[in-house]
Coordinates of C-alpha atoms in Angstrom, one line a residue:
X1 CA -8.9 63.1 65.7
X2 CA -5.1 62.2 65.6
X3 CA -5.5 59.4 63.3
X4 CA -7.7 61.1 61.1
X5 CA -5.1 63.7 60.0
X6 CA -1.9 63.3 57.8
X7 CA 0.3 65.0 60.4
X8 CA -0.7 62.1 62.7
X9 CA 0.7 59.5 60.5
X10 CA 4.3 59.7 62.2
X11 CA 2.4 59.2 65.6
X12 CA 0.5 56.1 64.2
X13 CA 3.8 54.4 63.3
X14 CA 5.5 55.2 66.6
X15 CA 2.5 53.8 68.4
X16 CA 2.9 50.7 66.2
X17 CA 6.6 50.4 67.0
X18 CA 5.7 50.5 70.8
X19 CA 3.2 47.7 70.1
X20 CA 5.8 45.5 68.1
X21 CA 8.2 45.1 70.8
X22 CA 8.2 41.4 71.0
X23 CA 6.1 41.2 74.2
X24 CA 2.5 40.1 73.9
X25 CA 0.9 42.9 76.1
X26 CA -2.7 42.0 74.5
X27 CA -4.4 38.9 73.6
X28 CA -4.6 38.9 69.9
X29 CA -8.1 38.7 68.3
X30 CA -9.3 35.3 66.8
X31 CA -11.9 34.6 64.1
X32 CA -14.5 31.9 64.9
X33 CA -14.8 29.2 62.5
X34 CA -11.1 29.4 61.5
X35 CA -8.9 26.4 62.0
X36 CA -6.2 26.7 64.8
X37 CA -3.4 24.2 65.6
X38 CA -4.1 22.5 68.9
X39 CA -6.6 25.2 70.1
X40 CA -3.7 27.5 71.0
X41 CA -5.8 30.5 69.8
X42 CA -4.0 31.2 66.6
X43 CA -5.6 31.5 63.2
X44 CA -4.6 29.7 60.0
X45 CA -5.7 31.5 56.8
X46 CA -5.3 31.3 53.3
X47 CA -2.9 34.0 51.8
X48 CA -3.1 35.0 48.1
X49 CA 0.4 36.0 46.6
X50 CA 0.9 37.8 43.4
X51 CA 4.1 39.2 42.1
X52 CA 5.5 40.9 39.1
X53 CA 9.1 41.9 37.9
X54 CA 11.6 42.5 35.3
X55 CA 15.2 40.8 34.7
X56 CA 18.0 42.0 32.8
X57 CA 20.7 39.6 31.4
X58 CA 23.9 41.3 31.7
X59 CA 26.1 38.3 30.7
X60 CA 26.2 34.6 30.8
X61 CA 27.2 34.3 34.4
X62 CA 25.3 37.3 35.9
X63 CA 21.7 39.1 35.7
X64 CA 19.8 41.7 37.4
X65 CA 16.2 42.0 38.5
X66 CA 13.5 44.3 39.9
X67 CA 10.4 42.5 41.5
X68 CA 7.1 43.7 43.5
X69 CA 5.1 41.0 45.6
X70 CA 1.7 41.5 47.4
X71 CA 0.0 39.1 49.7
X72 CA -3.7 39.3 50.5
X73 CA -4.7 37.5 53.7
X74 CA -8.3 38.0 53.8
X75 CA -8.4 39.2 57.6
X76 CA -7.3 42.2 59.6
X77 CA -5.2 40.6 62.0
X78 CA -1.6 41.7 60.5
X79 CA -1.1 45.3 61.2
X80 CA -2.5 45.1 65.0
X81 CA -5.0 47.8 64.2
X82 CA -8.8 46.5 64.3
X83 CA -10.8 48.0 61.6
X84 CA -13.9 48.4 63.8
X85 CA -12.9 51.3 65.7
X86 CA -14.6 54.4 65.3
X87 CA -11.4 56.1 64.4
X88 CA -10.1 53.5 62.1
X89 CA -9.9 54.2 58.7
X90 CA -8.2 51.0 57.2
X91 CA -9.4 48.3 55.1
X92 CA -11.2 45.4 57.0
X93 CA -8.6 43.1 55.0
X94 CA -4.9 43.7 55.6
X95 CA -2.8 43.5 52.4
X96 CA 1.1 43.1 52.6
X97 CA 3.4 44.1 49.7
X98 CA 7.0 44.7 49.1
X99 CA 9.4 45.5 46.3
X100 CA 13.0 44.0 45.9
X101 CA 16.1 44.2 43.8
X102 CA 17.6 40.6 42.6
X103 CA 21.1 40.4 41.9
X104 CA 22.0 36.8 40.6
X105 CA 25.3 35.1 39.8
X106 CA 25.3 31.6 38.1
X107 CA 27.9 29.5 39.9
X108 CA 30.3 26.9 38.3
X109 CA 33.1 26.8 35.6
X110 CA 32.5 29.2 32.5
X111 CA 33.2 26.5 30.0
X112 CA 30.3 24.1 31.6
X113 CA 27.9 26.4 33.0
X114 CA 24.4 26.3 32.1
X115 CA 22.2 29.5 32.1
X116 CA 19.0 29.4 34.1
X117 CA 16.2 28.1 31.9
X118 CA 14.1 31.1 32.3
X119 CA 16.4 32.9 29.7
X120 CA 15.5 30.2 27.2
X121 CA 12.7 30.8 24.8
X122 CA 11.0 27.6 24.1
X123 CA 10.7 28.4 20.4
X124 CA 14.3 29.4 20.1
X125 CA 15.3 26.0 18.6
X126 CA 12.2 26.2 16.1
X127 CA 13.3 29.8 15.2
X128 CA 16.9 28.7 14.5
X129 CA 15.9 25.9 12.4
X130 CA 13.8 28.1 10.0
X131 CA 16.5 30.5 10.0
X132 CA 18.8 28.1 8.8
X133 CA 16.6 26.5 6.2
X134 CA 16.1 30.4 5.0
X135 CA 19.9 30.4 4.5
X136 CA 20.4 27.6 2.5
X137 CA 20.8 28.2 -1.1
X138 CA 18.5 27.0 -3.8
X139 CA 19.7 23.6 -5.2
X140 CA 21.0 24.8 -8.8
X141 CA 22.5 21.7 -10.7
X142 CA 24.1 23.9 -13.5
X143 CA 27.6 22.9 -14.5
X144 CA 28.9 25.6 -16.8
X145 CA 32.4 24.3 -17.5
X146 CA 31.1 20.6 -17.9
X147 CA 33.7 19.4 -15.6
X148 CA 31.2 17.1 -13.6
X149 CA 31.2 19.6 -10.5
X150 CA 28.1 21.8 -10.3
X151 CA 28.8 25.4 -10.0
X152 CA 27.6 25.6 -6.6
X153 CA 30.5 23.6 -5.1
X154 CA 33.1 24.0 -8.0
X155 CA 36.1 26.0 -7.0
X156 CA 37.3 26.4 -10.6
X157 CA 34.3 27.7 -12.6
X158 CA 36.4 28.0 -15.8
X159 CA 38.4 24.5 -16.1
X160 CA 39.4 23.8 -19.5
X161 CA 37.4 21.5 -21.6
X162 CA 38.7 18.0 -21.5
X163 CA 40.8 18.1 -18.6
X164 CA 40.5 16.3 -15.5
X165 CA 39.3 17.8 -12.2
X166 CA 39.4 16.6 -8.5
X167 CA 36.0 16.6 -6.4
X168 CA 36.3 20.4 -5.8
X169 CA 36.4 21.0 -9.9
X170 CA 40.1 22.0 -9.6
X171 CA 42.1 21.0 -12.7
X172 CA 44.5 18.0 -11.7
X173 CA 48.0 18.5 -11.5
X174 CA 49.2 15.1 -10.5
X175 CA 52.7 15.6 -10.0
X176 CA 52.6 19.1 -8.7
X177 CA 54.8 20.7 -11.2
X178 CA 52.6 23.8 -11.9
X179 CA 51.4 22.3 -15.1
X180 CA 47.9 20.6 -15.5
X181 CA 47.7 17.2 -16.5
X182 CA 45.9 18.1 -19.6
X183 CA 49.0 19.9 -21.0
X184 CA 51.6 17.8 -19.0
X185 CA 53.5 15.4 -21.4
X186 CA 54.8 13.7 -18.1
X187 CA 52.2 13.6 -15.8
X188 CA 54.2 12.0 -13.1
X189 CA 57.4 13.7 -13.4
X190 CA 60.1 12.5 -10.6
X191 CA 60.1 14.8 -7.6
X192 CA 63.0 17.2 -7.0
X193 CA 63.8 18.1 -10.6
X194 CA 63.1 21.2 -12.5
X195 CA 60.6 20.7 -15.7
X196 CA 60.6 22.3 -19.1
X197 CA 57.5 24.0 -20.7
X198 CA 55.9 20.5 -21.7
X199 CA 56.1 19.5 -18.0
X200 CA 58.9 17.1 -18.6
X201 CA 61.3 16.8 -15.9
X202 CA 64.8 17.8 -16.8
X203 CA 66.8 14.9 -15.2
X204 CA 70.8 15.1 -15.6
X205 CA 72.4 12.1 -17.4
X206 CA 74.6 10.2 -15.1
X207 CA 77.2 7.7 -16.1
X208 CA 77.2 4.2 -15.2
X209 CA 79.8 2.2 -13.6
X210 CA 80.6 0.6 -16.8
X211 CA 81.0 4.0 -18.4
X212 CA 83.2 5.3 -15.5
X213 CA 85.5 2.2 -16.0
X214 CA 85.9 2.6 -19.8
X215 CA 86.9 6.1 -19.3
X216 CA 89.3 5.4 -16.7
X217 CA 90.6 2.4 -18.8
X218 CA 90.9 4.8 -21.7
X219 CA 92.8 7.2 -19.7
X220 CA 95.1 4.8 -18.0
X221 CA 96.0 3.5 -21.3
X222 CA 96.9 6.8 -22.7
X223 CA 98.9 7.6 -19.4
X224 CA 100.6 4.1 -20.0
X225 CA 101.3 5.0 -23.7
X226 CA 102.6 8.4 -22.5
X227 CA 104.8 6.8 -20.0
X228 CA 106.1 4.0 -22.1
X229 CA 106.9 6.4 -24.7
X230 CA 109.3 8.2 -22.1
X231 CA 110.2 5.2 -20.2
X232 CA 113.6 4.9 -22.1
X233 CA 114.4 8.5 -20.9
X234 CA 114.5 8.0 -17.2
X235 CA 117.7 8.6 -15.6
X236 CA 118.8 5.5 -13.6
X237 CA 121.5 6.0 -10.9
X238 CA 124.4 3.9 -10.1
X239 CA 125.8 2.2 -6.9
X240 CA 129.1 2.3 -5.2
X241 CA 130.7 -0.2 -3.1
X242 CA 133.5 -0.5 -0.4
X243 CA 136.7 -2.3 -1.5
X244 CA 136.2 -6.2 -2.1
X245 CA 132.7 -5.6 -0.9
X246 CA 129.3 -6.3 -2.6
X247 CA 126.9 -5.4 0.2
X248 CA 124.5 -2.4 -0.5
X249 CA 125.3 0.6 1.8
X250 CA 122.1 2.2 3.2
X251 CA 123.1 5.6 1.6
X252 CA 122.2 3.9 -1.7
X253 CA 118.8 2.7 -0.7
X254 CA 117.3 6.0 -2.0
X255 CA 118.9 5.1 -5.5
X256 CA 117.3 1.8 -5.6
X257 CA 113.8 3.1 -4.5
X258 CA 114.1 5.4 -7.6
X259 CA 115.2 2.5 -9.8
X260 CA 111.9 0.5 -8.3
X261 CA 109.4 3.6 -8.9
X262 CA 110.7 3.9 -12.6
X263 CA 110.1 0.0 -13.3
X264 CA 106.8 0.2 -11.5
X265 CA 105.5 3.3 -13.7
X266 CA 107.1 1.3 -16.7
X267 CA 105.7 -2.1 -16.4
X268 CA 106.9 -3.1 -20.0
X269 CA 110.4 -1.7 -19.1
X270 CA 113.6 -4.2 -19.1
X271 CA 116.4 -2.7 -16.9
X272 CA 120.0 -4.2 -17.5
X273 CA 122.1 -4.4 -14.2
X274 CA 125.8 -4.3 -15.0
X275 CA 128.4 -5.0 -12.0
X276 CA 132.0 -3.3 -12.3
X277 CA 135.3 -3.4 -9.9
X278 CA 138.6 -1.6 -9.8
X279 CA 141.6 -2.8 -11.1
X280 CA 143.0 -4.3 -7.9
X281 CA 143.1 -8.2 -7.7
X282 CA 143.1 -10.4 -10.5
X283 CA 140.5 -10.3 -13.5
X284 CA 139.1 -13.6 -12.9
X285 CA 138.4 -12.6 -9.2
X286 CA 137.1 -9.0 -10.3
X287 CA 134.7 -10.7 -12.7
X288 CA 132.9 -12.8 -10.0
X289 CA 133.1 -9.7 -7.7
X290 CA 131.4 -7.7 -10.3
X291 CA 128.8 -10.4 -10.9
X292 CA 128.2 -10.6 -7.2
X293 CA 127.6 -6.8 -6.7
X294 CA 125.1 -6.6 -9.7
X295 CA 123.2 -9.7 -8.3
X296 CA 123.1 -7.9 -4.7
X297 CA 121.6 -5.0 -6.3
X298 CA 119.0 -7.3 -8.5
X299 CA 118.0 -9.3 -5.4
X300 CA 117.3 -6.3 -3.3
X301 CA 114.9 -4.9 -5.8
X302 CA 113.0 -8.3 -6.2
X303 CA 112.8 -8.8 -2.4
X304 CA 112.0 -5.3 -1.2
X305 CA 109.7 -3.9 -4.0
X306 CA 108.3 -7.3 -5.8
X307 CA 109.7 -6.6 -9.1
X308 CA 109.6 -9.7 -11.5
X309 CA 113.0 -11.0 -11.9
X310 CA 112.6 -11.6 -15.5
X311 CA 112.5 -7.9 -16.1
X312 CA 116.3 -7.7 -15.1
X313 CA 119.2 -8.6 -17.1
X314 CA 122.2 -9.3 -15.0
X315 CA 125.6 -8.5 -16.4
X316 CA 129.2 -7.9 -15.3
X317 CA 132.3 -6.4 -16.8
X318 CA 134.6 -6.9 -14.1
X319 CA 137.7 -4.3 -14.1
X320 CA 137.4 -3.9 -18.2
X321 CA 135.1 -0.8 -18.5
X322 CA 136.6 1.9 -15.7
X323 CA 135.0 5.1 -15.3
X324 CA 138.0 6.8 -13.8
X325 CA 141.9 6.1 -13.6
X326 CA 143.2 4.2 -10.7
X327 CA 143.7 6.5 -7.4
X328 CA 141.7 6.4 -4.2
X329 CA 138.9 8.4 -5.7
X330 CA 139.0 6.7 -9.1
X331 CA 138.9 3.2 -7.6
X332 CA 135.7 4.4 -5.6
X333 CA 134.1 5.4 -9.0
X334 CA 135.1 2.1 -10.6
X335 CA 133.7 -0.1 -8.0
X336 CA 129.9 0.4 -9.1
X337 CA 126.7 -1.4 -10.3
X338 CA 124.9 0.5 -13.4
X339 CA 121.2 0.6 -14.3
X340 CA 120.1 1.1 -17.9
X341 CA 117.2 0.3 -20.1
X342 CA 117.8 -2.7 -22.0
X343 CA 119.2 -2.4 -25.3
X344 CA 119.7 -4.6 -28.2
X345 CA 122.7 -6.9 -27.4
X346 CA 122.1 -7.3 -23.8
X347 CA 121.7 -10.6 -22.4
X348 CA 121.5 -12.5 -19.0
X349 CA 125.0 -13.8 -17.7
X350 CA 125.6 -16.6 -15.6
X351 CA 128.2 -16.7 -12.8
X352 CA 131.8 -16.4 -14.2
X353 CA 134.3 -19.3 -13.4
X354 CA 136.6 -18.0 -10.7
X355 CA 137.2 -17.9 -6.8
X356 CA 134.7 -16.7 -4.2
X357 CA 135.0 -12.9 -4.2
X358 CA 134.3 -10.3 -2.1
X359 CA 131.8 -10.4 1.0
X360 CA 128.7 -9.0 2.1
X361 CA 130.2 -7.6 5.2
X362 CA 128.4 -5.8 8.1
X363 CA 129.0 -2.2 7.3
X364 CA 126.0 -0.2 8.1
X365 CA 126.9 2.6 6.1
X366 CA 126.5 5.0 9.5
X367 CA 130.5 5.2 9.3
X368 CA 132.3 7.2 6.6
X369 CA 136.2 7.8 6.0
X370 CA 135.5 10.7 3.6
X371 CA 132.4 12.2 1.8
X372 CA 129.2 10.9 3.2
X373 CA 127.5 11.5 -0.2
X374 CA 130.3 9.7 -2.2
X375 CA 130.5 6.9 0.2
X376 CA 134.2 6.7 1.0

């Protein structure tokens, strides 16, 4: 009676635990007419398995499922209890079943991972194609603005009549100056310049090389005329010499440089170079000495500054035109070479007759016996 009561179920489980201890204490029953392997007394039976479950897709890589499975063996040899007992109330055929929870994770890279095919509906591709067809607009060949591009793909529905458009139906602006070609009077304006209201590039007018040369020549000519007008107004210095000498002292190189600058700025100016002496020595001697002094000055300018010799008139005066009365200081002032712009009556003088007069000497100009600036 113990097995017929609900309270005895616990005792039944305990009894089963004692039987299932891994030791074959009794010979298991066998069923005649059932195939066995090697005559070892075992039975091989067909088992019918059925299951039912539900799964939930959490993400592309993870899903969860609940499943219940039933296995029907068609015999009473699974639970260790024979149904042919007077106290047994189990079925004559044992049925084993269990419930499980499944957690599934799809391995592999997330970019290349393919989900299990049981999530794929075989009709998905067909449904997607049908949905795409439904989304397609109905073909409409209307072209309201008459630009040759139908309104369905026209990105500028109100293009002005007669204006050229591109494949999108947008009015052309070939030079991208902000003015449509239909209104642009210069469709291909040069890039980088502003345009006026008609689309014409505002390009500054640049002078050519010929224009520049013409302007320079005109200004140079005007400057030359102005210089020529004032060339006769230049102050030209004079040189002083040591007694009985015609060499040029270094302290007068600056004076000659000034004369050369004036002549270079006044290319049409003629300069008279006149040599003089003091009253010492005879007149014939002094005339030759004054000539030598003037020639020394002319040769220096021609050699060092490249001035044409023809622009000089060499003249001499000997002792005949003194600047000061005789005396130490007066004699120095009289030993001179004067420069002046040629005047009417000036003419080239050849070397006068007379003895060789004076010497070039070797005085460097670095030693002075009096005033450094005056040369004595």
